[in-house]
CSV table of C-alpha atoms in Angstrom, one decimal:
chain,number,residue,atom,x,y,z
A,290,UNK,CA,-18.1,15.3,68.6
A,291,UNK,CA,-18.0,11.5,68.1
A,292,UNK,CA,-21.8,11.3,67.7
A,293,UNK,CA,-21.7,13.8,64.9
A,294,UNK,CA,-18.9,11.8,63.2
A,295,UNK,CA,-20.9,8.6,63.5
A,296,UNK,CA,-23.9,10.3,61.8
A,297,UNK,CA,-21.7,11.4,58.9
A,298,UNK,CA,-20.2,8.0,58.2
A,299,UNK,CA,-23.3,6.3,56.7
A,300,UNK,CA,-23.8,9.4,54.4
A,301,UNK,CA,-20.3,9.2,53.2
A,302,UNK,CA,-20.5,5.4,52.5
A,303,UNK,CA,-23.8,6.0,50.6
A,304,UNK,CA,-22.0,8.7,48.5
A,305,UNK,CA,-19.0,6.4,47.9
A,306,UNK,CA,-21.4,3.6,46.9
A,307,UNK,CA,-23.1,5.9,44.4
A,308,UNK,CA,-19.8,6.7,42.8
A,309,UNK,CA,-18.8,3.0,42.9
A,310,UNK,CA,-22.0,2.0,41.1
A,311,UNK,CA,-21.3,4.5,38.4
A,312,UNK,CA,-17.7,3.4,38.0
A,313,UNK,CA,-18.4,-0.4,38.1
A,314,UNK,CA,-21.3,-0.1,35.6
A,315,UNK,CA,-19.0,1.8,33.3
A,316,UNK,CA,-15.8,-0.3,33.8
A,317,UNK,CA,-17.1,-3.8,34.5
A,318,UNK,CA,-18.3,-5.5,31.3
A,319,UNK,CA,-19.2,-8.8,33.0
A,320,UNK,CA,-22.9,-9.5,33.5
A,321,UNK,CA,-22.4,-11.6,36.6
A,322,UNK,CA,-20.4,-10.4,39.6
A,323,UNK,CA,-18.8,-13.8,40.1
A,324,UNK,CA,-17.1,-13.5,36.7
A,325,UNK,CA,-15.9,-9.9,37.2
A,326,UNK,CA,-12.4,-8.8,38.2
A,327,UNK,CA,-11.7,-9.5,41.9
A,328,UNK,CA,-11.7,-5.7,42.7
A,329,UNK,CA,-15.3,-5.4,41.6
A,330,UNK,CA,-16.2,-8.5,43.6
A,331,UNK,CA,-14.5,-7.2,46.7
A,332,UNK,CA,-16.2,-3.8,46.4
A,333,UNK,CA,-19.6,-5.2,45.9
A,334,UNK,CA,-19.2,-7.6,48.9
A,335,UNK,CA,-17.9,-4.9,51.2
A,336,UNK,CA,-20.8,-2.6,50.4
A,337,UNK,CA,-23.3,-5.4,50.9
A,338,UNK,CA,-21.7,-6.4,54.2
A,339,UNK,CA,-21.8,-2.7,55.4
A,340,UNK,CA,-25.4,-2.0,54.5
A,341,UNK,CA,-26.6,-5.4,55.8
A,342,UNK,CA,-24.8,-4.7,59.1
A,343,UNK,CA,-26.4,-1.2,59.2
A,344,UNK,CA,-29.9,-2.6,58.8
A,345,UNK,CA,-29.4,-5.4,61.3
A,346,UNK,CA,-28.1,-2.8,63.9
A,347,UNK,CA,-31.1,-0.5,63.2
A,348,UNK,CA,-33.4,-3.5,63.6
A,349,UNK,CA,-31.8,-4.5,66.9
A,350,UNK,CA,-32.2,-0.9,68.2
A,351,UNK,CA,-36.0,-1.2,68.2
A,352,UNK,CA,-37.3,-1.8,71.6
A,353,UNK,CA,-40.3,-3.6,70.2
A,354,UNK,CA,-39.2,-5.4,67.1
A,355,UNK,CA,-42.6,-5.2,65.5
A,356,UNK,CA,-42.4,-1.4,65.5
A,357,UNK,CA,-39.9,-1.6,62.7
A,358,UNK,CA,-42.8,-2.3,60.4
A,359,UNK,CA,-44.2,1.1,61.1
A,360,UNK,CA,-41.0,2.9,60.2
A,361,UNK,CA,-41.2,3.7,56.5
A,362,UNK,CA,-37.5,4.5,56.1
A,363,UNK,CA,-36.5,1.2,57.8
A,364,UNK,CA,-38.8,-0.7,55.5
A,365,UNK,CA,-37.4,1.1,52.4
A,366,UNK,CA,-33.8,0.6,53.4
A,367,UNK,CA,-34.5,-3.1,54.3
A,368,UNK,CA,-36.0,-3.6,50.9
A,369,UNK,CA,-32.9,-2.0,49.2
A,370,UNK,CA,-30.6,-4.2,51.2
A,371,UNK,CA,-32.7,-7.3,50.4
A,372,UNK,CA,-32.3,-6.5,46.7
A,373,UNK,CA,-28.5,-5.9,47.1
A,374,UNK,CA,-28.1,-9.3,48.9
A,375,UNK,CA,-30.2,-10.9,46.2
A,376,UNK,CA,-28.0,-9.4,43.4
A,377,UNK,CA,-24.6,-9.9,45.2
A,378,UNK,CA,-24.9,-13.2,47.0
A,379,UNK,CA,-28.0,-15.2,45.9
A,380,UNK,CA,-28.2,-14.8,42.1
A,381,UNK,CA,-24.6,-15.7,41.5
A,382,UNK,CA,-25.1,-18.9,43.4
A,383,UNK,CA,-28.1,-19.8,41.4
A,384,UNK,CA,-26.4,-19.0,38.0
């Protein structure tokens, strides 16, 4: 029972994130997240932390770390998380 619940959590977080993206793009009129209302900043950072942790845990689960490069879904998810980190944490520091 617990294993099934753990499989459902990432799917729910992805769905919530999709709704959050829609809401924040409609309600947030700031171009930079660092200038947005604190609620938007908190939401973006929490999703970024969650998805970064998920990719790190998936990477650590590979017995041979190099084999992660053969997993297409891992590469795709890692690229999406890289873009999210870039948008949420790196670009506001550079602006």
